[in-house]
XYZ file of C-alpha atoms in Angstrom:
700
model
C -0.433 42.587 16.341
C 3.898 42.195 16.656
C 6.195 41.610 13.621
C 6.513 38.069 14.445
C 2.714 37.532 14.082
C 2.460 39.283 11.252
C 4.999 37.184 9.706
C 3.100 34.922 10.700
C -0.229 35.796 9.218
C 1.581 36.455 5.834
C 2.614 33.005 5.399
C -0.907 32.150 6.402
C -2.663 33.582 4.229
C 0.552 32.580 1.037
C -0.873 29.677 1.608
C -4.917 30.636 0.681
C -4.132 32.883 -1.933
C -1.377 30.139 -4.025
C -3.894 27.487 -3.448
C -7.225 29.571 -4.227
C -4.730 30.667 -7.510
C -4.018 27.029 -9.192
C -7.035 25.690 -8.275
C -8.622 28.864 -10.066
C -6.142 28.563 -12.818
C -7.199 24.420 -13.625
C -10.522 25.725 -13.079
C -11.336 22.784 -10.892
C -10.391 21.546 -7.734
C -10.530 22.280 -3.943
C -10.289 25.151 -2.461
C -12.265 25.605 1.026
C -10.349 22.934 2.828
C -6.744 25.359 1.543
C -8.234 28.656 2.826
C -10.000 26.868 6.761
C -7.140 24.396 7.292
C -3.725 26.388 6.328
C -3.192 27.836 9.560
C -3.851 24.694 11.272
C -1.250 23.070 9.184
C 1.284 26.521 9.212
C 1.728 25.228 12.488
C 2.421 22.338 12.730
C 5.319 22.482 9.595
C 7.101 25.887 10.917
C 6.722 25.089 14.736
C 6.874 21.519 15.234
C 8.044 18.940 11.923
C 10.931 17.088 12.627
C 11.698 17.502 8.350
C 14.813 18.819 6.192
C 13.240 20.490 3.143
C 17.231 19.313 2.000
C 16.683 16.042 2.590
C 13.362 14.986 2.220
C 12.865 11.023 2.352
C 16.026 11.400 5.376
C 14.894 8.520 7.786
C 14.380 10.331 10.968
C 12.319 12.961 9.523
C 8.592 13.544 10.956
C 6.144 12.352 8.690
C 2.317 14.214 7.448
C 0.197 12.857 5.083
C -2.558 14.573 4.026
C -5.538 12.056 4.228
C -7.731 14.450 3.206
C -5.983 14.505 -0.265
C -8.966 17.087 -1.765
C -6.524 19.763 -0.366
C -3.271 18.759 -2.088
C -3.062 22.217 -3.907
C -1.710 23.026 -0.043
C 0.123 20.856 0.143
C 2.490 21.641 -2.945
C 1.982 25.111 -1.643
C 3.734 24.880 1.059
C 6.211 22.577 -0.308
C 6.874 25.379 -3.070
C 7.579 27.965 -0.300
C 9.257 25.549 1.797
C 11.785 25.403 -0.611
C 11.098 21.591 -0.412
C 13.966 19.854 -2.612
C 13.696 17.217 -5.270
C 14.458 13.495 -4.834
C 12.745 11.159 -7.112
C 13.431 9.381 -9.327
C 10.644 10.421 -11.026
C 12.193 14.178 -11.743
C 14.231 14.721 -14.681
C 16.770 17.241 -13.139
C 17.828 16.494 -9.194
C 18.478 20.135 -9.059
C 14.953 21.523 -8.529
C 12.860 22.146 -6.721
C 9.808 19.439 -5.799
C 7.151 21.885 -6.814
C 8.304 25.277 -8.706
C 6.076 28.198 -9.565
C 5.048 26.743 -12.434
C 4.073 23.603 -11.439
C 2.141 25.205 -9.183
C 0.633 27.255 -11.761
C 0.361 24.229 -13.969
C -2.475 23.365 -10.839
C -4.398 18.710 -12.405
C -2.678 19.205 -15.942
C -1.237 17.294 -17.874
C 2.907 16.450 -16.182
C 1.923 18.086 -13.377
C 4.340 18.259 -10.500
C 0.951 19.336 -8.589
C -1.103 16.448 -9.848
C -5.599 16.776 -8.818
C -4.564 14.189 -5.589
C -1.402 14.165 -4.359
C 0.415 11.029 -6.062
C 3.260 9.227 -3.496
C 6.782 8.808 -6.311
C 6.124 11.947 -8.246
C 6.499 14.688 -6.233
C 8.958 14.582 -3.359
C 7.665 15.661 -0.150
C 3.944 14.223 -0.870
C 4.221 10.267 1.726
C 2.200 9.160 0.820
C -0.379 8.556 -2.240
C -4.333 10.163 -1.009
C -7.495 10.751 -2.488
C -9.535 8.194 -1.800
C -10.561 9.123 2.373
C -9.201 7.471 5.044
C -6.199 5.885 3.202
C -4.068 7.938 4.017
C -5.149 8.366 7.725
C -4.614 4.367 8.049
C -1.372 4.587 6.151
C 0.235 7.258 9.155
C -0.763 4.394 12.099
C 1.288 2.573 10.074
C 4.862 4.441 9.722
C 4.015 5.574 13.232
C 4.607 1.554 13.300
C 7.033 1.370 11.529
C 8.892 4.610 13.801
C 7.796 2.243 16.805
C 10.068 -0.992 15.017
C 12.375 0.600 13.792
C 13.045 2.372 17.095
C 13.006 -1.180 19.559
C 15.134 -2.550 17.003
C 17.870 -0.991 16.473
C 18.134 2.305 18.714
C 20.887 1.272 21.821
C 21.874 3.799 24.151
C 23.243 6.986 23.903
C 21.869 6.303 18.950
C 17.897 6.804 19.783
C 18.317 6.358 15.694
C 15.307 6.257 15.422
C 12.012 8.630 17.286
C 10.373 10.460 14.387
C 6.712 11.014 15.013
C 4.065 10.427 12.077
C 0.766 13.765 11.633
C -1.969 13.180 9.356
C -3.849 15.659 8.271
C -7.555 13.883 8.348
C -11.150 15.808 7.188
C -14.718 14.670 8.407
C -14.961 12.366 5.144
C -12.301 10.689 6.730
C -13.734 10.233 10.102
C -16.835 8.407 8.312
C -15.040 6.260 6.604
C -14.627 2.729 7.628
C -10.728 2.134 7.161
C -10.006 5.265 9.296
C -11.906 3.217 12.398
C -10.931 0.652 12.197
C -6.880 1.892 11.841
C -8.083 4.499 14.912
C -8.649 1.273 16.788
C -6.185 -0.487 16.067
C -3.281 2.167 16.744
C -5.207 3.344 20.028
C -5.108 -0.454 21.225
C -0.995 -0.241 20.294
C -0.755 3.041 22.196
C 0.828 4.671 19.492
C 2.160 7.746 21.219
C 3.835 9.403 18.263
C 0.679 9.173 16.011
C -0.829 12.277 15.726
C -4.490 13.313 13.449
C -5.324 16.555 13.068
C -9.073 16.217 12.484
C -10.102 19.214 10.182
C -13.704 19.526 10.768
C -15.077 21.940 9.075
C -18.440 19.816 9.190
C -19.243 20.435 5.718
C -19.460 17.357 2.705
C -20.155 17.722 -0.978
C -24.527 17.448 -0.134
C -23.322 20.308 2.321
C -23.999 20.172 6.645
C -22.551 16.721 8.179
C -25.547 17.638 10.008
C -27.079 15.766 6.776
C -25.280 12.682 8.186
C -22.501 12.658 10.475
C -23.454 13.764 14.104
C -21.456 11.800 16.256
C -19.545 12.655 19.596
C -15.963 12.077 17.747
C -14.199 13.294 20.569
C -15.803 10.406 22.292
C -15.540 7.246 20.107
C -11.405 8.157 20.147
C -11.583 8.270 23.895
C -12.948 5.277 24.136
C -10.541 3.534 21.907
C -7.398 5.206 23.855
C -6.635 8.510 21.808
C -5.985 11.617 23.766
C -8.754 14.168 22.653
C -7.385 17.232 22.312
C -9.860 20.059 20.939
C -8.875 23.388 19.095
C -11.973 25.676 19.207
C -10.422 28.281 15.953
C -8.018 26.820 13.022
C -6.773 30.533 13.216
C -5.579 30.575 16.389
C -2.213 29.911 16.648
C -1.709 29.994 20.398
C -4.672 26.870 20.900
C -3.207 25.139 17.541
C 0.109 25.404 19.282
C -1.237 24.254 22.613
C -2.509 21.016 21.941
C 0.391 19.906 19.170
C 2.601 19.869 22.600
C -0.206 18.076 24.359
C 0.849 14.614 22.229
C 4.249 15.514 22.771
C 3.877 15.485 26.161
C 1.589 12.639 25.360
C 3.683 9.660 25.693
C 1.371 6.501 26.549
C -1.179 6.744 23.503
C -1.699 8.994 20.290
C -3.689 11.939 20.175
C -6.721 13.061 18.571
C -6.588 16.614 18.143
C -10.270 18.276 16.322
C -9.639 21.756 15.031
C -12.771 23.560 14.001
C -12.116 25.719 11.207
C -14.199 26.789 8.041
C -14.397 25.466 5.096
C -14.043 28.266 2.595
C -12.650 30.629 4.647
C -12.720 34.305 4.112
C -15.155 34.073 0.903
C -17.857 36.159 1.945
C -20.429 34.195 -0.086
C -19.084 30.433 0.040
C -17.815 30.391 3.340
C -18.894 27.373 5.438
C -21.186 26.906 1.982
C -21.017 22.877 -0.057
C -19.988 25.281 -2.871
C -16.295 25.391 -1.917
C -15.777 21.821 -1.329
C -14.623 20.836 -4.581
C -15.023 23.291 -7.171
C -12.885 26.836 -8.055
C -14.319 29.962 -5.689
C -15.222 32.154 -8.848
C -13.184 35.086 -10.139
C -14.486 37.359 -7.851
C -15.060 35.412 -5.088
C -11.254 35.031 -5.033
C -10.633 38.761 -5.430
C -13.385 39.648 -2.558
C -11.043 37.121 -0.337
C -7.973 38.501 -1.202
C -8.697 41.489 0.466
C -10.225 39.788 2.974
C -6.382 37.849 3.750
C -4.667 41.286 2.575
C -3.405 40.647 -0.209
C -3.225 41.740 -3.366
C -6.504 41.341 -5.316
C -4.620 42.054 -8.850
C -2.478 39.486 -8.746
C -2.364 35.915 -9.100
C 0.915 33.969 -7.800
C 1.794 36.501 -5.983
C 4.932 35.630 -3.086
C 5.892 38.679 -0.752
C 8.876 39.227 -0.374
C 10.405 37.282 2.630
C 8.146 34.502 2.972
C 9.966 31.158 2.336
C 12.540 33.563 4.516
C 10.881 33.287 7.023
C 9.917 28.714 6.433
C 13.651 28.959 5.901
C 15.044 30.522 9.650
C 12.391 27.730 11.793
C 11.367 24.919 9.521
C 14.456 25.271 6.978
C 16.964 25.601 10.229
C 15.832 23.405 12.828
C 14.950 20.762 10.650
C 18.912 21.019 8.275
C 20.022 20.835 11.522
C 18.171 18.047 13.077
C 19.459 16.013 10.197
C 22.580 16.589 10.387
C 22.840 15.803 14.234
C 21.220 12.818 12.624
C 24.149 11.603 10.475
C 26.551 13.171 12.836
C 24.788 10.235 15.467
C 24.343 7.497 12.661
C 28.051 7.661 10.666
C 29.800 6.700 15.554
C 26.342 4.182 15.262
C 28.718 2.546 12.222
C 31.393 2.539 14.285
C 30.292 0.432 17.276
C 27.561 -1.699 15.251
C 28.147 -2.351 11.959
C 25.720 -5.014 11.351
C 23.701 -2.693 12.381
C 23.512 -0.347 10.519
C 24.255 -2.216 7.767
C 20.386 -3.704 7.239
C 19.080 -0.071 7.814
C 21.569 0.959 4.053
C 20.476 -2.005 2.856
C 16.752 -2.148 4.565
C 16.705 1.849 2.633
C 18.180 0.293 -0.650
C 15.023 -1.824 -1.185
C 18.069 -4.473 -0.875
C 18.733 -7.913 0.065
C 20.711 -9.117 2.351
C 23.075 -11.761 1.819
C 22.573 -15.114 2.466
C 18.856 -14.354 2.370
C 17.499 -17.599 0.468
C 20.368 -19.868 1.905
C 17.700 -22.264 3.672
C 15.183 -22.194 1.305
C 13.826 -25.493 1.356
C 13.584 -27.964 -1.680
C 10.263 -29.846 -1.100
C 10.497 -33.870 -1.972
C 8.310 -35.557 -4.063
C 4.632 -36.835 -2.152
C 1.044 -37.988 -3.988
C -0.367 -36.379 -1.069
C 1.829 -33.230 -1.310
C 0.796 -30.401 1.085
C -1.078 -27.590 0.862
C 0.191 -24.849 -0.571
C -0.449 -22.695 2.509
C 1.286 -25.207 4.954
C 4.637 -25.356 2.026
C 4.186 -21.195 2.288
C 4.536 -20.875 6.130
C 7.970 -23.009 6.141
C 9.144 -21.671 3.197
C 8.591 -17.454 4.413
C 10.371 -18.718 8.302
C 13.259 -19.200 6.709
C 13.618 -15.730 4.707
C 12.445 -14.517 7.874
C 15.549 -15.959 9.771
C 17.705 -14.400 7.241
C 15.727 -10.594 6.585
C 15.208 -8.053 9.201
C 12.903 -6.723 8.175
C 10.007 -9.097 7.164
C 7.566 -9.457 8.941
C 3.674 -8.730 9.324
C 0.953 -10.845 10.490
C -3.056 -11.707 9.414
C -6.546 -10.416 9.798
C -7.275 -12.559 12.577
C -6.647 -15.299 10.599
C -2.548 -16.262 11.056
C -3.153 -19.521 12.163
C -5.140 -20.349 8.793
C -3.171 -18.855 6.158
C 0.235 -20.419 8.226
C 1.966 -16.321 8.586
C 3.352 -16.672 11.394
C 6.634 -16.319 12.109
C 8.082 -19.443 14.534
C 9.951 -18.955 17.895
C 10.788 -16.424 20.648
C 13.659 -15.310 19.159
C 10.570 -12.966 16.609
C 7.252 -12.036 19.364
C 4.574 -10.167 18.848
C 4.214 -6.592 17.479
C 2.874 -4.888 21.300
C 3.286 -2.480 24.102
C 4.937 -2.829 25.922
C 3.619 -4.490 28.913
C -0.108 -4.196 27.453
C -0.618 -8.466 27.430
C -0.159 -10.368 30.180
C 2.367 -13.400 29.937
C 2.582 -12.423 26.385
C 6.263 -12.168 24.855
C 5.739 -9.220 22.806
C 5.948 -5.175 22.960
C 8.211 -2.684 20.127
C 10.349 -5.602 18.430
C 7.610 -7.651 17.912
C 7.308 -9.258 14.248
C 4.105 -11.053 14.628
C 0.960 -8.772 14.311
C -2.230 -9.064 14.801
C -3.596 -6.933 12.592
C -7.223 -7.813 14.532
C -10.606 -9.013 11.777
C -9.760 -5.021 10.512
C -8.611 -6.435 6.633
C -8.692 -2.967 4.739
C -6.767 -0.961 7.788
C -3.884 -4.216 7.113
C -3.744 -3.272 3.965
C -3.420 0.543 3.846
C -1.895 0.141 8.065
C 1.066 -2.579 5.463
C 1.082 0.487 2.556
C 2.298 2.610 4.968
C 5.193 0.215 6.924
C 6.158 -0.816 3.178
C 7.359 3.379 2.738
C 8.908 3.645 5.884
C 10.344 1.005 3.762
C 10.610 -2.413 5.964
C 9.116 -4.941 4.202
C 6.204 -6.252 5.361
C 3.162 -9.135 4.351
C -0.737 -9.360 4.901
C -3.043 -11.900 5.077
C -6.321 -13.001 5.222
C -9.109 -15.986 3.063
C -8.659 -14.275 -0.756
C -12.363 -13.556 -0.262
C -12.072 -11.087 2.341
C -9.897 -8.885 -0.001
C -13.498 -6.865 -1.167
C -12.814 -5.401 1.881
C -9.052 -4.297 1.398
C -10.101 -3.216 -2.734
C -8.200 0.640 -2.239
C -6.030 0.016 -0.448
C -4.256 -3.016 -2.699
C -5.053 -0.572 -5.619
C -3.025 2.566 -3.906
C -0.189 -0.134 -3.581
C 0.034 -0.715 -7.327
C -0.526 2.769 -7.903
C 2.803 3.991 -5.515
C 4.658 1.095 -7.563
C 5.205 0.072 -2.800
C 6.647 -3.924 -2.625
C 3.321 -4.651 -0.410
C 3.078 -8.583 0.145
C 0.071 -9.919 0.359
C -0.777 -13.890 1.485
C -4.619 -14.997 0.024
C -5.282 -18.437 1.411
C -8.115 -20.367 0.445
C -8.521 -19.512 -2.997
C -11.331 -22.201 -5.121
C -13.613 -23.821 -4.569
C -12.095 -26.309 -2.822
C -11.458 -25.071 0.599
C -15.105 -27.016 1.070
C -17.459 -26.751 3.613
C -17.291 -22.429 4.359
C -19.223 -23.144 1.258
C -20.065 -19.800 -1.162
C -19.766 -16.916 1.199
C -16.146 -18.040 1.506
C -15.306 -19.216 -1.892
C -13.734 -16.234 -4.281
C -15.007 -16.189 -7.705
C -14.065 -13.462 -9.317
C -11.592 -12.574 -7.397
C -8.627 -13.426 -9.425
C -9.818 -12.340 -12.515
C -10.692 -9.037 -11.117
C -6.766 -8.958 -9.089
C -5.356 -9.624 -13.237
C -7.115 -6.612 -14.032
C -5.499 -4.241 -11.380
C -2.523 -2.745 -13.201
C 0.879 -2.427 -11.623
C -0.312 -5.446 -9.337
C 1.705 -9.121 -9.599
C -0.651 -11.807 -9.282
C 1.025 -15.341 -8.176
C -0.972 -18.972 -7.623
C 1.887 -21.443 -7.234
C 1.322 -25.673 -8.096
C 2.694 -26.830 -5.237
C 5.531 -26.896 -2.685
C 8.434 -26.470 -5.338
C 6.709 -24.033 -6.723
C 6.195 -21.333 -3.843
C 9.290 -21.722 -3.059
C 10.334 -20.159 -6.460
C 7.063 -17.689 -5.916
C 8.943 -16.963 -2.951
C 13.049 -16.439 -4.081
C 10.677 -13.851 -6.996
C 8.265 -11.824 -4.429
C 11.693 -11.309 -2.632
C 13.769 -9.722 -5.485
C 10.515 -7.155 -6.670
C 11.169 -3.819 -5.546
C 8.699 -1.852 -7.332
C 4.722 -3.673 -7.124
C 2.883 -6.118 -4.333
C 1.919 -9.119 -5.127
C -0.997 -11.306 -4.348
C 0.733 -15.107 -2.956
C -2.380 -17.171 -4.434
C -2.284 -20.320 -1.875
C -4.588 -22.917 -0.981
C -6.424 -24.521 2.114
C -6.331 -28.023 0.865
C -3.643 -30.155 0.720
C -1.630 -30.967 -3.553
C 0.230 -33.514 -4.617
C 4.120 -32.293 -5.275
C 5.724 -33.049 -8.442
C 8.234 -35.167 -9.497
C 10.661 -32.878 -10.616
C 12.499 -35.212 -11.838
C 9.408 -36.499 -14.130
C 8.518 -33.086 -14.356
C 10.188 -29.734 -14.742
C 12.190 -27.707 -12.510
C 9.952 -25.314 -10.359
C 12.404 -22.441 -11.524
C 10.364 -22.790 -14.318
C 7.663 -20.418 -11.412
C 10.256 -16.956 -12.711
C 9.122 -16.752 -15.893
C 5.475 -16.390 -15.356
C 4.423 -19.808 -17.059
C 6.250 -23.039 -18.737
C 6.314 -26.565 -19.869
C 5.562 -28.388 -16.752
C 5.086 -31.732 -19.201
C 5.219 -32.252 -22.827
C 5.360 -34.754 -25.980
C 7.986 -36.516 -26.698
C 8.348 -34.445 -29.365
C 7.284 -31.295 -28.547
C 4.825 -31.631 -31.480
C 1.668 -31.605 -28.623
C -1.275 -32.678 -30.063
C -3.496 -29.897 -27.114
C -1.636 -27.432 -25.109
C -3.793 -27.734 -20.967
C -2.519 -24.773 -19.217
C -3.952 -24.304 -15.309
C -2.618 -22.834 -12.163
C -2.224 -23.265 -8.122
C -4.516 -26.423 -7.486
C -5.889 -27.254 -11.020
C -1.858 -28.446 -12.554
C -1.785 -31.672 -10.890
C -5.194 -31.938 -12.051
C -4.609 -31.114 -15.993
C -0.534 -33.991 -14.700
C -3.369 -36.570 -14.466
C -5.374 -35.853 -17.411
C -2.150 -36.031 -19.583
C -0.814 -39.163 -18.147
C -4.414 -40.010 -19.242
C -4.063 -39.028 -22.677
C -0.340 -39.865 -23.218
C -1.474 -43.515 -22.144
C -3.363 -43.431 -24.975
C -1.449 -42.559 -27.071
C -2.172 -38.975 -27.113
C -0.006 -36.330 -27.034
C -0.937 -33.581 -24.309
C 1.345 -30.680 -22.829
C 0.734 -29.015 -19.228
C 1.850 -25.622 -18.858
C 1.789 -24.406 -15.333
C 0.685 -20.147 -15.382
C 1.226 -18.982 -12.211
C 1.668 -15.442 -13.056
C -0.483 -13.929 -15.889
C 1.510 -10.787 -15.699
C 5.114 -11.823 -15.334
C 4.847 -14.210 -18.332
C 4.010 -10.989 -20.068
C 6.786 -9.273 -19.360
C 8.867 -12.170 -21.081
C 10.339 -11.931 -24.815
C 7.525 -13.110 -28.183
C 9.975 -15.942 -29.187
C 9.853 -17.536 -24.817
C 5.279 -16.643 -24.759
C 5.283 -18.587 -28.464
C 7.611 -21.150 -27.185
C 5.701 -22.353 -24.236
C 2.075 -21.119 -26.293
C 3.223 -22.484 -30.314
C 0.764 -20.407 -32.256
C 0.003 -22.800 -34.345
C -1.722 -24.733 -31.334
C -4.995 -24.094 -31.559
C -5.987 -27.013 -29.668
C -6.259 -25.971 -26.134
C -7.653 -26.828 -22.548
C -7.536 -24.145 -19.814
C -8.655 -25.371 -16.115
C -8.456 -22.661 -13.503
C -11.323 -22.886 -10.048
C -12.506 -19.444 -10.650
C -13.849 -17.179 -13.156
C -13.402 -18.689 -16.449
C -12.464 -14.498 -17.388
C -9.642 -13.902 -19.108
C -8.694 -17.147 -19.729
C -9.081 -17.209 -23.803
C -6.092 -14.134 -24.067
C -5.008 -18.434 -23.791
C -7.153 -20.221 -25.348
C -8.089 -18.346 -27.599
C -12.105 -18.162 -28.507
C -12.268 -21.301 -30.245
C -10.772 -23.091 -27.131
C -12.214 -24.558 -24.122
C -12.345 -23.128 -20.435
C -12.973 -24.951 -17.877
C -14.839 -22.753 -15.232
C -16.481 -21.815 -12.618
C -20.325 -19.546 -13.892
C -21.803 -19.303 -10.791
C -21.388 -19.451 -6.309
C -20.504 -22.273 -5.059
C -21.146 -24.678 -3.050
C -21.361 -25.889 0.267
C -19.780 -29.257 0.812
C -16.489 -31.244 1.122
C -13.899 -30.630 -0.617
C -14.335 -34.060 -3.502
C -17.746 -33.355 -4.085
C -17.421 -29.572 -4.703
C -14.501 -30.969 -7.709
C -17.422 -33.130 -8.273
C -20.525 -30.930 -8.635
C -18.540 -29.015 -11.051
C -15.526 -30.702 -13.291
C -12.296 -30.298 -12.460
C -11.436 -34.476 -12.028
C -9.635 -35.355 -14.857
C -11.282 -37.346 -16.956
C -13.392 -34.477 -17.269
C -10.559 -32.533 -18.391
C -9.479 -35.652 -21.195
C -12.677 -35.362 -22.259
C -12.240 -31.786 -22.865
C -9.001 -32.302 -24.288
C -10.225 -34.750 -26.577
C -12.421 -32.641 -28.239
C -10.190 -29.994 -28.158
C -8.693 -32.110 -30.875
C -11.266 -33.226 -32.791
C -13.028 -29.868 -33.063
C -9.696 -28.172 -34.955
C -8.693 -31.063 -36.547
C -12.363 -30.671 -38.100
C -11.721 -27.260 -38.897
C -8.650 -27.522 -40.802
C -10.033 -30.383 -43.020
C -13.048 -28.139 -43.855
């Protein structure tokens, strides 16, 4: 064994021993995959990854995504040994390592940087939150898409600013998950040659051998997707791994899958290739024997042999620092030559808004016929996209229905150059065709957002059922993905119960960190987009109608700018002392306005409150919330074509909620509304009942 090979082996075994010790001390975790895949990851980082540990957020760095998030101990050990610096605002002290030895010793404990699964924003060097299998794989496709778009949009002759690659380490479980198949299919179609998935095929899951449930030919599947497939027969063979990575770099017309045969729990004499090595500590004696097998001192825990960090620094560190320094010099020259483009890149990187981004926003005149809020949203989206060049996205085969197409020859479709004849498409395109892949679409949008683009993803509200894991991770990572969900209620009509959402609004509102916005008319849509674009740390779900809704006369009713506070008084009693409060969102606001006018004509004082966002409203001061919903007024009616769940927060248990407690109905929208009682007369009756009930309670 040469001196170089010996140093490589010491580094690999140090990664293994640190991972084992972290899991053992925590009495919790997954030791087996780090033990088996350590050489695979070491070879990539040490010999190929273009990454500067001193600047882990450098825009043109290669990305490494640990889709197999259960192997987090391996990533943390790697971040420690490579000396990755803390770069996230979550660190109290900036001048420290992203992961220290003390962090490793507190793996899976409260406050540790080494959480059970990798968490973006908490630990520098973690490119995305992973754990739910398949999510990292989809995110990596979004990152590869972003890299291609950035390069096609901003690179110029002699200025190759964006040319980075994206690597994802995937497990057997990742290969089984449906989201991975969706994402891989799209990546193959788009010919993302900057994307490399490394499949750590250890053939063991929690229940045992993959022969129990997973016997397909993965290589053949990926070939059918249009991928290049390489094989490494032994994860411990650095020469084979090196050849496979070189084959990826040489492949210019398709993504690459490298299938690496590894052994879970490699080196553990009684747990090697067993399910017991997957998700539980090996036990002190097994760890001791494994360390002896690796040539490590069995009596030492969290031991770092001399020269390991220096060896990483001499290769990964020096290569990354050199590349980053050259890039900074290149970008400075680029800024002199192309100042406007450089300013766009800087604005995008800091998640800012360009000057005049809202200067073309429309104002919609009052109109009793009005338009669907999906229609007005499409107009607003296009107005903003014309001013903000990194606002881009698409739908899961529903752009004509969700009104999310960016229109005009300048936008084009994101496609591999020359992919489709007579199509205005290349990697500069800003219209994305995700196909019928809702789950992957949302995961891909996460990857695009993590690359600092401002993506939107769209479908019907009912199909958020397919998207939940990716939506949840958007919120956990606090990234500003824009989700546009149309056909938002039973009033979509004839498509019937299979397409009519009922519990979906309630479930989205119950999700921490997600802002739900359901605007009432075209001008509230404008204000919704104005608010959305200012969010930098949370995803938004914009909920829109299929059917037309009246555009309210804002000379009669309150300005739509009230939306910025989540809820506002739209119409009120003349003396501002109403007998009853009518609360609604979206299309039901105009229903309450009609009821308000009827009550007013009968001398009954009502107040209409438009409540497009509960989350934003709850962020307001108590004083403001009480001014909108006076605590002393108990007669309250909430109206929403959805599950009533949650509305009692605002109506009180003595209030009335007009909602939907069953699945919908296949019929024209007007008939559906009549069948479920969404008519002004029903709201008027409920309001009168509330006034009478609370008057009776007060007198008794």
